[in-house]
Phi, psi and omega in degrees: 000321181294327179294316179296322178296319177295319178297316179298319179296317179297318178295323176299317179297319178297311182296320179289339180274348183296309183296313178296333178288315184279321186227070185298322181292314179296321180296317179298318179296321179294319180293320177295324177294323178295330180295339181272350179290150175286157181303320182300317180293320178295320178295319179295322177295318178296317178297316179299318179297317180295317180294319178296315178297319178295317179296318179294320176299319179298315181294322182283334181272000000 
């Protein structure tokens, strides 16, 4: 199980690095835009992401 968790973490890092590598200016603008969001909106986005990821894992497994 720990090996799969490590692989998943490494893949997450690769996927998260694609946008800043390909489009650094757009990525920076997006991050600066996120800094202006209220905490509630960021929490809702995080919750939505976690629920979507959990649902997709369930469907794929």
